[in-house]
Amino acid sequence: MDDLILGIDTGGTHTDAVIYNPLIKTVAAYAKAETTPHDLSVGISRALERLTAHTWPGGLAAVKRINLSTTLATNAIAEGVGGRVGLVMMGYDADQAAVRRLVEMLPLVEPVFVTGGHDYYGVEEAPLDEPAIAAAAQALDSKVSAWAVSGFFSVKNPGHELAASRIIQSVSPKPVTLGRDLTGEYDAVRRAATAALNAGLVATINRLLEAVKTSAEAFGFRARLMVVKGDGSLVSEDWAREKPIETVVSGPAASLVGAKTLGRGLLTPEEKDLWVLDVGGTTTDLALVRDGRPAVNPNGARVGAWHTMTVAVETRTRGLGGDSVVEINRNGGVTLGPRRVVPRCRLADTWPQVLQTLHAHRLLGIPATVAGHFLLPGAPPDSGMNADEAQVSAALAAETPLALAAYSESCFDRGQRFGGLAALKHPSVLVSAFTPTDAMAILGLYNDGSREASILGAHILGRSAHLSPEQVAARVMDEFGRLLAEEIISHGFEQDGVRYRPEDFSEAGVFGGQLGRKKRGKIRVDLGVEDPVLLLGAPAAVLAPFLGRRLRGRIIVPPVY
């Protein structure tokens, strides 16, 4: 009897479970369920319940290992959401441009600058200000969910990081990440960012690991749990708990391994390289597979604006997916993401009463910035929440959708300040809004959920630009295809060593006409790829035509399992 693997992949939107035979490289059973952010074990248990409804040779006893991949860490970084972190930096110049940019781009960080640090040779440049660290720990511990510590040139001498960690741990029971434990590279600013990102992910990954273990044991799976790293290798659950940043692009890495198998039967003998474009609910991941092997980037994973210092497959991740929030300006211009929200069609499918609110918001002409938006309970609250998040979380105790317009008005009536959606970054608060999934529902390309809710949402969204729901949906899907093409083209330019500017893809840019940002003029520029594009993910078949309008080349959508 062959030893089998239970594979679980938990993304922002769906959780997949498979029984895989590695010896003959076949899937014996497969199931899918929606991810449930408020309690991850619910979605995982539903996937396992559907999986165990199937039978396979050897049954549960044949499963000897559980392999977990996830995009939860990647999604959190791409969306800019997560737990707040106290970041203690020793020997850093707060006025240095790179440091200022770090603080500006990490909105969920409480920065603490103290004297200390070492030089290139590991010699102490200034004594560590231990009282300042103790005071910061006392003052900020109630505001953060974890701590990160980074000393300048700590890779040469970790003494100050270790001392700072001991001081923080004497005050706080919360996890502390040391920059020198994550990387031995010299770039101090990137090391501090990587430490802060890691600390912000600890609670998320711990929740996931506990949910997987509890659910698997409940369904009779008693096997060792391993986690896929960003480079495609496997690590123990203890490693993943301590260094969750290592799971960034874990999901894409697992997808690339699967793409190698899929590609064998879909490529011609002449096709050696393959673009893999994996579109999920929250992010889109792009990689180039050469001769059947994905490249590994030793310089770190790239997620949105961040370039971490953890070894990972060479992939680009963008906050763009079927559940990305949609905004439309008065001129009809569309913006997608990077934030993931709950599509209106799925919200109304679970809570039909929101349809009445959507009808009212449409008739009353409430601004689209609040109209049709709903707040939902997400992950369990913790001390890493700001005042707005704590207030909303308390109002969501009944676990029913809360209309943002009504909540904002009630705050105003009580004389309370409310920062709106921009202030809600903690995963304890979920948002429902219009998404590409809703656009697909309007166009008849997605049949789950309430199409009526999607149409009402499109009425509200397109009102200022005088667009019908069908026009809104068409523009959203066209923009989705354009952004996918832009990702491939820009990455292809990098592979070819061709210089380009981000503004080249804008309406006034040289590629604006080809990518649909403006009407074509006297000069025609055709953009395409020499290698085929393997389009993966739930909306792959729907998105293929929209990508094909903007990008010349062979687009492959593998058959659904």
Coordinates of C-alpha atoms in Angstrom, one line a residue:
M1 CA 0.0 0.0 0.0
D2 CA 1.4 3.4 -1.0
D3 CA 1.9 6.2 1.6
L4 CA -0.5 9.0 0.8
I5 CA -0.4 12.8 1.5
L6 CA -3.3 14.9 2.6
G7 CA -2.7 18.3 1.0
I8 CA -4.5 21.4 2.4
D9 CA -4.3 24.8 0.8
T10 CA -6.0 27.6 2.7
G11 CA -6.4 30.9 0.8
G12 CA -8.3 34.1 1.5
T13 CA -11.4 32.8 -0.4
H14 CA -11.3 29.0 -0.6
T15 CA -9.7 26.0 1.2
D16 CA -8.8 23.0 -0.9
A17 CA -8.1 19.5 0.3
V18 CA -6.7 16.6 -1.7
I19 CA -5.5 13.0 -1.2
Y20 CA -2.3 12.6 -3.3
N21 CA -0.3 9.6 -4.2
P22 CA 3.3 10.8 -4.7
L23 CA 4.5 7.5 -6.1
I24 CA 2.2 7.4 -9.1
K25 CA 1.6 11.2 -9.0
T26 CA -2.2 11.1 -9.0
V27 CA -5.0 12.7 -7.0
A28 CA -7.2 10.1 -5.3
A29 CA -9.8 12.6 -4.0
Y30 CA -10.4 16.3 -4.0
A31 CA -12.8 18.8 -2.2
K32 CA -13.2 22.5 -1.8
A33 CA -14.9 24.8 0.7
E34 CA -15.0 28.5 1.4
T35 CA -12.4 29.8 3.8
T36 CA -14.0 31.2 7.0
P37 CA -11.8 34.0 8.4
H38 CA -13.7 34.3 11.7
D39 CA -12.9 30.7 12.5
L40 CA -10.5 28.9 10.0
S41 CA -11.4 25.5 11.4
V42 CA -15.0 25.8 10.1
G43 CA -13.9 26.1 6.4
I44 CA -11.1 23.5 6.8
S45 CA -13.6 21.0 8.5
R46 CA -16.1 21.5 5.6
A47 CA -13.4 20.7 3.1
L48 CA -12.3 17.6 5.0
E49 CA -16.0 16.5 5.4
R50 CA -16.5 16.7 1.7
L51 CA -13.1 15.0 1.1
T52 CA -13.8 12.0 3.4
A53 CA -17.1 11.5 1.6
H54 CA -14.9 9.9 -1.1
T55 CA -13.0 6.7 -0.8
W56 CA -9.4 5.8 -1.8
P57 CA -7.2 2.8 -1.4
G58 CA -5.9 2.3 2.1
G59 CA -8.4 4.9 3.6
L60 CA -7.3 7.2 6.4
A61 CA -4.6 4.9 7.6
A62 CA -2.7 5.3 4.4
V63 CA -2.2 9.1 4.9
K64 CA 1.2 9.5 6.4
R65 CA 1.7 13.2 6.1
I66 CA -0.2 16.4 5.9
N67 CA 1.2 19.1 3.7
L68 CA -0.1 22.6 4.3
S69 CA 0.3 25.5 1.8
T70 CA -1.4 28.9 2.3
T71 CA -1.6 32.4 0.9
L72 CA -2.8 33.9 4.2
A73 CA 0.7 35.4 4.9
T74 CA 1.0 36.6 1.3
N75 CA -2.5 38.1 1.4
A76 CA -1.9 40.0 4.6
I77 CA 1.2 41.7 3.2
A78 CA -0.4 42.4 -0.2
E79 CA -3.5 43.9 1.4
G80 CA -1.6 45.8 4.1
V81 CA -3.7 44.2 6.9
G82 CA -2.7 42.3 10.0
G83 CA -1.9 42.7 13.6
R84 CA -0.1 45.8 14.9
V85 CA 3.6 45.4 15.8
G86 CA 5.9 47.3 18.1
L87 CA 9.2 47.7 16.1
V88 CA 12.2 48.5 18.2
M89 CA 15.1 49.8 16.1
M90 CA 18.5 50.3 17.6
G91 CA 21.2 52.4 15.9
Y92 CA 18.9 53.5 13.1
D93 CA 18.7 57.1 11.9
A94 CA 15.0 58.1 12.1
D95 CA 15.7 60.9 9.6
Q96 CA 17.3 58.7 6.9
A97 CA 15.1 58.6 3.8
A98 CA 15.0 54.8 3.6
V99 CA 14.0 54.5 7.3
R100 CA 11.3 57.2 6.9
R101 CA 9.9 55.3 3.9
L102 CA 9.9 52.1 5.9
V103 CA 7.8 53.7 8.7
E104 CA 5.4 55.3 6.2
M105 CA 4.8 52.0 4.3
L106 CA 4.2 50.0 7.4
P107 CA 1.0 51.6 8.8
L108 CA 0.5 48.7 11.2
V109 CA 3.8 49.4 13.0
E110 CA 4.5 51.4 16.2
P111 CA 8.1 52.4 15.6
V112 CA 10.5 52.9 18.5
F113 CA 14.0 54.4 17.9
V114 CA 16.6 53.9 20.6
T115 CA 20.3 54.4 20.8
G116 CA 22.5 51.4 20.4
G117 CA 23.6 49.3 17.4
H118 CA 27.0 48.2 16.0
D119 CA 29.3 49.0 13.1
Y120 CA 30.3 46.8 10.2
Y121 CA 32.9 45.1 12.4
G122 CA 30.4 44.3 15.2
V123 CA 31.8 47.0 17.5
E124 CA 29.3 48.8 19.7
E125 CA 28.6 52.3 18.4
A126 CA 26.6 53.4 21.4
P127 CA 25.4 51.8 24.6
L128 CA 22.0 50.3 24.4
D129 CA 19.3 52.5 26.0
E130 CA 17.7 49.8 28.1
P131 CA 15.4 52.2 30.1
A132 CA 13.9 53.5 26.8
I133 CA 13.1 50.0 25.6
A134 CA 11.5 49.1 28.9
A135 CA 9.4 52.3 28.8
A136 CA 8.3 51.7 25.3
A137 CA 7.3 48.1 26.1
Q138 CA 5.2 49.4 29.0
A139 CA 3.6 52.1 27.0
L140 CA 2.8 50.2 23.8
D141 CA 2.1 46.6 24.8
S142 CA -1.6 47.2 25.1
K143 CA -1.6 48.5 21.5
V144 CA 0.2 45.7 19.7
S145 CA -0.2 42.0 19.1
A146 CA 3.6 41.2 18.7
W147 CA 7.0 42.7 18.8
A148 CA 10.0 43.0 16.4
V149 CA 13.5 44.0 17.2
S150 CA 16.2 45.0 14.7
G151 CA 19.7 46.3 15.5
F152 CA 21.9 48.0 13.0
F153 CA 24.6 45.4 11.9
S154 CA 23.0 42.8 14.2
V155 CA 24.2 40.2 11.8
K156 CA 27.7 41.1 13.0
N157 CA 26.8 41.4 16.7
P158 CA 23.4 40.3 18.0
G159 CA 24.0 41.5 21.5
H160 CA 21.7 44.4 21.5
E161 CA 18.8 42.5 19.8
L162 CA 19.1 39.8 22.4
A163 CA 19.2 42.3 25.3
A164 CA 16.2 44.2 23.9
S165 CA 14.2 41.0 23.5
R166 CA 14.9 40.0 27.2
I167 CA 13.7 43.5 28.3
I168 CA 10.5 43.3 26.2
Q169 CA 9.8 39.7 27.4
S170 CA 10.1 40.8 31.0
V171 CA 7.1 43.2 30.4
S172 CA 5.1 41.5 27.6
P173 CA 4.0 37.8 27.0
K174 CA 3.6 38.5 23.3
P175 CA 6.0 37.0 20.7
V176 CA 9.2 38.8 19.8
T177 CA 10.9 38.5 16.4
L178 CA 14.6 39.2 16.1
G179 CA 15.8 40.4 12.7
R180 CA 19.1 38.5 12.9
D181 CA 17.1 35.2 13.3
L182 CA 15.5 35.7 9.8
T183 CA 18.4 36.7 7.6
G184 CA 22.2 37.2 7.6
E185 CA 22.0 39.9 4.9
Y186 CA 23.4 43.4 5.6
D187 CA 20.5 45.5 4.4
A188 CA 19.4 46.8 7.8
V189 CA 16.3 48.6 6.6
R190 CA 15.0 45.6 4.7
R191 CA 15.9 43.4 7.7
A192 CA 13.8 45.6 10.0
A193 CA 10.9 45.4 7.6
T194 CA 11.1 41.7 7.3
A195 CA 11.2 41.3 11.1
A196 CA 8.1 43.6 11.4
L197 CA 6.2 41.7 8.8
N198 CA 7.1 38.4 10.4
A199 CA 5.9 39.6 13.8
G200 CA 2.6 40.7 12.3
L201 CA 2.0 37.2 10.8
V202 CA 2.6 35.1 13.9
A203 CA -1.0 35.2 15.2
T204 CA -2.4 34.5 11.7
I205 CA -0.2 31.4 11.1
N206 CA -0.7 30.1 14.6
R207 CA -4.5 30.3 14.2
L208 CA -4.2 28.4 10.9
L209 CA -1.9 25.7 12.2
E210 CA -4.2 25.1 15.2
A211 CA -7.2 25.0 13.0
V212 CA -5.6 22.4 10.6
K213 CA -4.5 20.2 13.5
T214 CA -7.8 20.2 15.3
S215 CA -9.8 19.7 12.1
A216 CA -7.6 16.9 10.8
E217 CA -7.6 15.0 14.0
A218 CA -11.4 15.3 14.2
F219 CA -11.8 13.5 10.9
G220 CA -9.3 10.8 11.7
F221 CA -6.1 12.1 10.1
R222 CA -3.3 11.5 12.5
A223 CA -0.2 12.3 10.5
R224 CA 2.7 14.7 10.8
L225 CA 2.0 18.3 9.7
M226 CA 4.4 20.0 7.4
V227 CA 4.2 23.5 5.9
V228 CA 5.3 24.6 2.4
K229 CA 7.9 27.4 2.5
G230 CA 8.1 30.1 -0.1
D231 CA 10.8 28.2 -2.0
G232 CA 8.7 25.1 -2.3
S233 CA 10.4 23.1 0.4
L234 CA 8.8 21.7 3.5
V235 CA 9.3 22.7 7.2
S236 CA 7.9 21.6 10.5
E237 CA 5.0 23.4 12.1
D238 CA 7.3 24.7 14.9
W239 CA 9.5 26.3 12.3
A240 CA 6.5 27.9 10.6
R241 CA 5.2 29.2 13.9
E242 CA 8.5 31.0 14.7
K243 CA 9.2 32.2 11.1
P244 CA 5.8 32.7 9.4
I245 CA 7.4 35.1 6.9
E246 CA 9.0 32.0 5.4
T247 CA 5.5 31.0 4.3
V248 CA 5.1 34.1 2.1
V249 CA 4.3 32.9 -1.4
S250 CA 3.8 29.4 0.0
G251 CA 0.7 29.1 -2.0
P252 CA 2.3 30.2 -5.3
A253 CA 5.2 27.8 -4.6
A254 CA 2.8 24.9 -4.3
S255 CA 1.0 26.1 -7.4
L256 CA 4.2 26.0 -9.4
V257 CA 4.9 22.5 -8.4
G258 CA 1.4 21.6 -9.6
A259 CA 1.9 23.6 -12.8
K260 CA 4.9 21.5 -13.7
T261 CA 2.7 18.4 -13.7
L262 CA -0.1 20.1 -15.6
G263 CA 2.3 21.6 -18.1
R264 CA 3.7 18.3 -19.2
G265 CA 0.5 17.3 -20.9
L266 CA -0.5 20.7 -22.3
L267 CA 2.8 22.0 -23.9
T268 CA 4.0 21.1 -27.4
P269 CA 7.5 19.5 -27.7
E270 CA 8.8 22.9 -28.9
E271 CA 7.5 24.8 -25.8
K272 CA 10.2 24.7 -23.1
D273 CA 9.2 27.7 -21.0
L274 CA 5.9 28.5 -19.4
W275 CA 4.3 31.6 -17.8
V276 CA 2.2 30.5 -14.8
L277 CA -0.5 33.0 -13.8
D278 CA -2.4 31.9 -10.7
V279 CA -5.5 34.1 -10.0
G280 CA -7.1 33.7 -6.6
G281 CA -9.7 35.6 -4.6
T282 CA -7.1 37.9 -3.0
T283 CA -3.9 37.9 -5.1
T284 CA -2.5 37.1 -8.5
D285 CA 0.8 35.3 -8.6
L286 CA 3.1 35.3 -11.7
A287 CA 6.1 33.2 -12.4
L288 CA 8.2 32.0 -15.3
V289 CA 9.0 28.3 -15.4
R290 CA 12.1 27.5 -17.4
D291 CA 12.6 23.9 -18.7
G292 CA 10.1 22.7 -16.2
R293 CA 11.7 24.3 -13.2
P294 CA 10.6 27.5 -11.4
A295 CA 13.5 29.8 -10.5
V296 CA 14.3 30.5 -6.8
N297 CA 15.2 34.1 -5.8
P298 CA 17.8 34.0 -3.0
N299 CA 17.2 37.8 -2.5
G300 CA 13.7 37.3 -1.2
A301 CA 10.0 37.2 -2.1
R302 CA 8.3 40.2 -3.7
V303 CA 4.8 40.9 -2.6
G304 CA 3.3 44.1 -3.7
A305 CA 5.6 46.9 -2.7
W306 CA 7.6 44.7 -0.4
H307 CA 10.8 42.8 -1.1
T308 CA 11.4 40.5 1.9
M309 CA 14.7 38.8 2.8
T310 CA 13.4 35.2 2.8
V311 CA 14.4 32.8 0.0
A312 CA 11.4 32.1 -2.2
V313 CA 10.4 31.1 -5.7
E314 CA 10.9 33.9 -8.3
T315 CA 7.3 35.2 -8.4
R316 CA 5.5 38.4 -8.4
T317 CA 2.4 38.8 -6.2
R318 CA -0.1 41.5 -6.6
G319 CA -3.2 42.4 -4.6
L320 CA -5.6 41.5 -7.4
G321 CA -8.2 38.8 -7.4
G322 CA -11.8 37.9 -7.8
D323 CA -12.6 39.4 -4.4
S324 CA -10.7 42.6 -4.8
V325 CA -12.5 45.8 -3.9
V326 CA -13.7 47.9 -6.9
E327 CA -13.8 51.7 -7.1
I328 CA -15.0 53.8 -10.0
N329 CA -14.4 57.5 -10.3
R330 CA -16.6 60.1 -11.8
N331 CA -14.9 59.6 -15.2
G332 CA -15.6 55.9 -15.2
G333 CA -12.1 54.9 -14.4
V334 CA -11.8 51.6 -12.5
T335 CA -9.4 50.7 -9.6
L336 CA -9.1 47.1 -8.4
G337 CA -7.6 46.1 -5.1
P338 CA -5.4 45.6 -3.3
R339 CA -7.8 44.9 -0.5
R340 CA -9.9 41.8 -0.4
V341 CA -13.5 42.1 0.5
V342 CA -16.6 39.8 0.6
P343 CA -18.4 40.0 -2.7
R344 CA -22.0 41.4 -2.4
C345 CA -23.5 38.4 -4.2
R346 CA -22.0 36.0 -1.6
L347 CA -23.0 38.3 1.3
A348 CA -26.7 38.4 0.2
D349 CA -26.7 34.7 -0.4
T350 CA -25.9 34.2 3.3
W351 CA -27.9 37.2 4.6
P352 CA -30.7 38.0 2.2
Q353 CA -31.8 40.9 4.4
V354 CA -29.0 43.1 3.1
L355 CA -30.9 43.3 -0.2
Q356 CA -33.4 45.7 1.4
T357 CA -30.5 47.9 2.6
L358 CA -29.0 47.9 -0.9
H359 CA -32.3 49.0 -2.4
A360 CA -32.6 51.8 0.1
H361 CA -29.0 53.0 -0.6
R362 CA -29.7 53.1 -4.3
L363 CA -32.9 55.1 -4.0
L364 CA -31.6 57.5 -1.3
G365 CA -28.5 58.4 -3.4
I366 CA -26.0 57.7 -0.5
P367 CA -22.4 58.2 -1.7
A368 CA -20.7 55.1 -3.1
T369 CA -17.9 55.5 -0.5
V370 CA -20.2 54.2 2.1
A371 CA -23.3 53.0 0.3
G372 CA -23.7 49.2 0.0
H373 CA -20.6 48.6 2.2
F374 CA -21.1 46.2 5.1
L375 CA -18.9 45.2 8.1
L376 CA -18.6 41.6 9.3
P377 CA -16.8 39.9 12.1
G378 CA -13.5 38.4 11.2
A379 CA -10.6 37.0 13.3
P380 CA -10.8 37.1 17.1
P381 CA -10.1 40.6 18.4
D382 CA -6.7 41.2 20.1
S383 CA -4.7 44.1 21.5
G384 CA -3.3 45.0 18.1
M385 CA -6.5 46.9 17.1
N386 CA -6.9 50.6 16.9
A387 CA -9.8 52.5 18.5
D388 CA -12.0 52.3 15.3
E389 CA -11.4 48.6 14.9
A390 CA -12.2 47.9 18.6
Q391 CA -15.4 49.9 18.4
V392 CA -16.5 48.2 15.2
S393 CA -15.6 44.8 16.6
A394 CA -17.8 45.4 19.7
A395 CA -20.7 46.5 17.5
L396 CA -20.4 43.2 15.5
A397 CA -20.9 41.0 18.5
A398 CA -24.2 39.7 17.0
E399 CA -22.3 38.3 13.9
T400 CA -24.6 39.9 11.4
P401 CA -23.7 42.4 8.7
L402 CA -23.5 46.0 9.8
A403 CA -24.2 48.7 7.1
L404 CA -21.3 51.1 7.0
A405 CA -23.5 54.0 6.2
A406 CA -25.7 53.5 9.2
Y407 CA -22.7 52.9 11.5
S408 CA -20.9 56.1 10.3
E409 CA -24.1 58.1 10.8
S410 CA -24.5 56.7 14.4
C411 CA -20.9 57.6 15.2
F412 CA -21.6 61.2 14.0
D413 CA -24.8 61.4 16.0
R414 CA -22.9 60.3 19.1
G415 CA -20.1 62.9 18.4
Q416 CA -17.5 60.1 17.9
R417 CA -14.8 60.1 15.3
F418 CA -14.7 57.3 12.8
G419 CA -11.9 56.9 10.3
G420 CA -13.9 54.9 7.8
L421 CA -12.7 51.9 5.8
A422 CA -9.1 53.2 5.6
A423 CA -8.8 52.9 9.4
L424 CA -10.0 49.2 9.4
K425 CA -6.9 47.1 8.8
H426 CA -7.2 44.5 11.5
P427 CA -8.4 41.0 10.3
S428 CA -11.0 41.1 13.1
V429 CA -13.2 43.3 10.8
L430 CA -14.2 42.1 7.4
V431 CA -15.7 44.4 4.7
S432 CA -18.2 43.5 2.0
A433 CA -18.2 45.6 -1.2
F434 CA -18.4 45.3 -5.0
T435 CA -15.8 43.0 -6.6
P436 CA -14.9 41.4 -9.9
T437 CA -16.9 38.3 -8.7
D438 CA -20.0 40.6 -8.7
A439 CA -19.1 41.8 -12.2
M440 CA -18.9 38.2 -13.3
A441 CA -22.3 37.5 -11.8
I442 CA -23.9 40.4 -13.6
L443 CA -22.4 39.2 -16.9
G444 CA -23.7 35.6 -16.3
L445 CA -20.1 34.3 -15.8
Y446 CA -20.6 33.3 -12.2
N447 CA -23.7 31.6 -11.0
D448 CA -23.3 31.3 -7.2
G449 CA -24.9 33.8 -4.8
S450 CA -27.3 36.7 -5.4
R451 CA -27.1 38.3 -8.8
E452 CA -29.6 40.9 -7.6
A453 CA -27.2 42.1 -4.9
S454 CA -24.4 42.5 -7.5
I455 CA -26.7 44.5 -9.8
L456 CA -27.8 46.8 -7.0
G457 CA -24.1 47.3 -6.0
A458 CA -23.3 48.2 -9.6
H459 CA -26.1 50.7 -9.7
I460 CA -24.6 52.4 -6.7
L461 CA -21.0 52.2 -7.9
G462 CA -21.7 53.5 -11.4
R463 CA -24.1 56.2 -10.5
S464 CA -21.7 59.1 -10.5
A465 CA -20.2 58.1 -13.8
H466 CA -23.7 57.4 -15.4
L467 CA -22.9 53.8 -16.0
S468 CA -25.4 50.9 -16.1
P469 CA -24.7 47.8 -14.1
E470 CA -23.7 46.0 -17.3
Q471 CA -21.3 48.8 -18.3
V472 CA -19.8 48.7 -14.8
A473 CA -19.3 44.9 -15.0
A474 CA -17.8 45.1 -18.5
R475 CA -15.3 47.8 -17.4
V476 CA -14.3 45.9 -14.3
M477 CA -13.6 42.7 -16.2
D478 CA -11.7 44.7 -19.0
E479 CA -9.6 46.3 -16.3
F480 CA -8.9 42.9 -14.7
G481 CA -7.7 41.6 -18.1
R482 CA -5.6 44.7 -18.7
L483 CA -3.8 44.4 -15.3
L484 CA -3.1 40.7 -15.9
A485 CA -1.5 41.6 -19.2
E486 CA 0.5 44.4 -17.6
E487 CA 1.9 42.0 -15.0
I488 CA 3.1 39.6 -17.7
I489 CA 4.5 42.3 -20.0
S490 CA 6.4 44.1 -17.3
H491 CA 7.9 40.9 -15.9
G492 CA 8.8 39.8 -19.4
F493 CA 10.6 43.1 -20.0
E494 CA 12.6 42.4 -16.8
Q495 CA 13.5 38.9 -18.0
D496 CA 14.6 40.3 -21.3
G497 CA 16.6 43.1 -19.6
V498 CA 14.5 45.8 -21.2
R499 CA 14.1 49.1 -19.4
Y500 CA 10.6 50.5 -18.9
R501 CA 8.8 52.9 -16.6
P502 CA 5.5 52.2 -14.8
E503 CA 4.0 55.2 -16.5
D504 CA 4.5 53.5 -19.9
F505 CA 1.4 51.5 -19.1
S506 CA -0.7 54.6 -18.2
E507 CA -3.2 56.3 -20.4
A508 CA -0.5 58.7 -21.7
G509 CA 2.1 55.9 -21.9
V510 CA 3.5 54.3 -25.0
F511 CA 1.5 51.1 -24.3
G512 CA -1.8 52.8 -23.3
G513 CA -3.5 52.0 -26.6
Q514 CA -2.6 48.4 -26.7
L515 CA -3.7 47.9 -23.1
G516 CA -7.0 49.7 -23.6
R517 CA -6.3 52.7 -21.5
K518 CA -7.0 55.0 -24.5
K519 CA -8.2 54.8 -28.2
R520 CA -5.5 53.7 -30.6
G521 CA -3.8 56.5 -32.5
K522 CA -1.7 56.5 -35.6
I523 CA 0.9 54.1 -34.2
R524 CA 0.1 50.6 -33.4
V525 CA 2.0 48.6 -30.8
D526 CA 1.2 44.9 -30.4
L527 CA 2.4 43.2 -27.2
G528 CA 2.6 39.5 -26.8
V529 CA 4.5 36.6 -25.3
E530 CA 6.6 34.0 -27.0
D531 CA 5.9 31.4 -24.4
P532 CA 2.5 30.0 -23.5
V533 CA 0.6 31.3 -20.4
L534 CA -0.9 28.7 -18.1
L535 CA -3.9 30.4 -16.3
L536 CA -4.8 28.9 -13.0
G537 CA -7.4 29.6 -10.3
A538 CA -11.1 29.4 -10.0
P539 CA -11.8 32.3 -12.4
A540 CA -9.2 31.2 -15.0
A541 CA -11.7 30.1 -17.7
V542 CA -13.7 33.4 -17.3
L543 CA -10.6 35.6 -17.4
A544 CA -8.9 34.0 -20.4
P545 CA -10.8 36.0 -23.0
F546 CA -10.3 39.3 -21.2
L547 CA -6.5 38.6 -21.0
G548 CA -6.5 37.5 -24.6
R549 CA -7.9 40.9 -25.7
R550 CA -4.8 42.6 -24.4
L551 CA -2.0 40.1 -24.9
R552 CA -1.1 38.2 -28.0
G553 CA 0.0 34.6 -27.4
R554 CA -1.2 31.1 -26.4
I555 CA -3.3 31.1 -23.2
I556 CA -3.9 27.7 -21.7
V557 CA -6.6 26.9 -19.2
P558 CA -6.2 23.4 -17.7
P559 CA -9.3 21.2 -17.4
V560 CA -11.1 21.4 -14.0
Y561 CA -10.3 18.3 -11.8

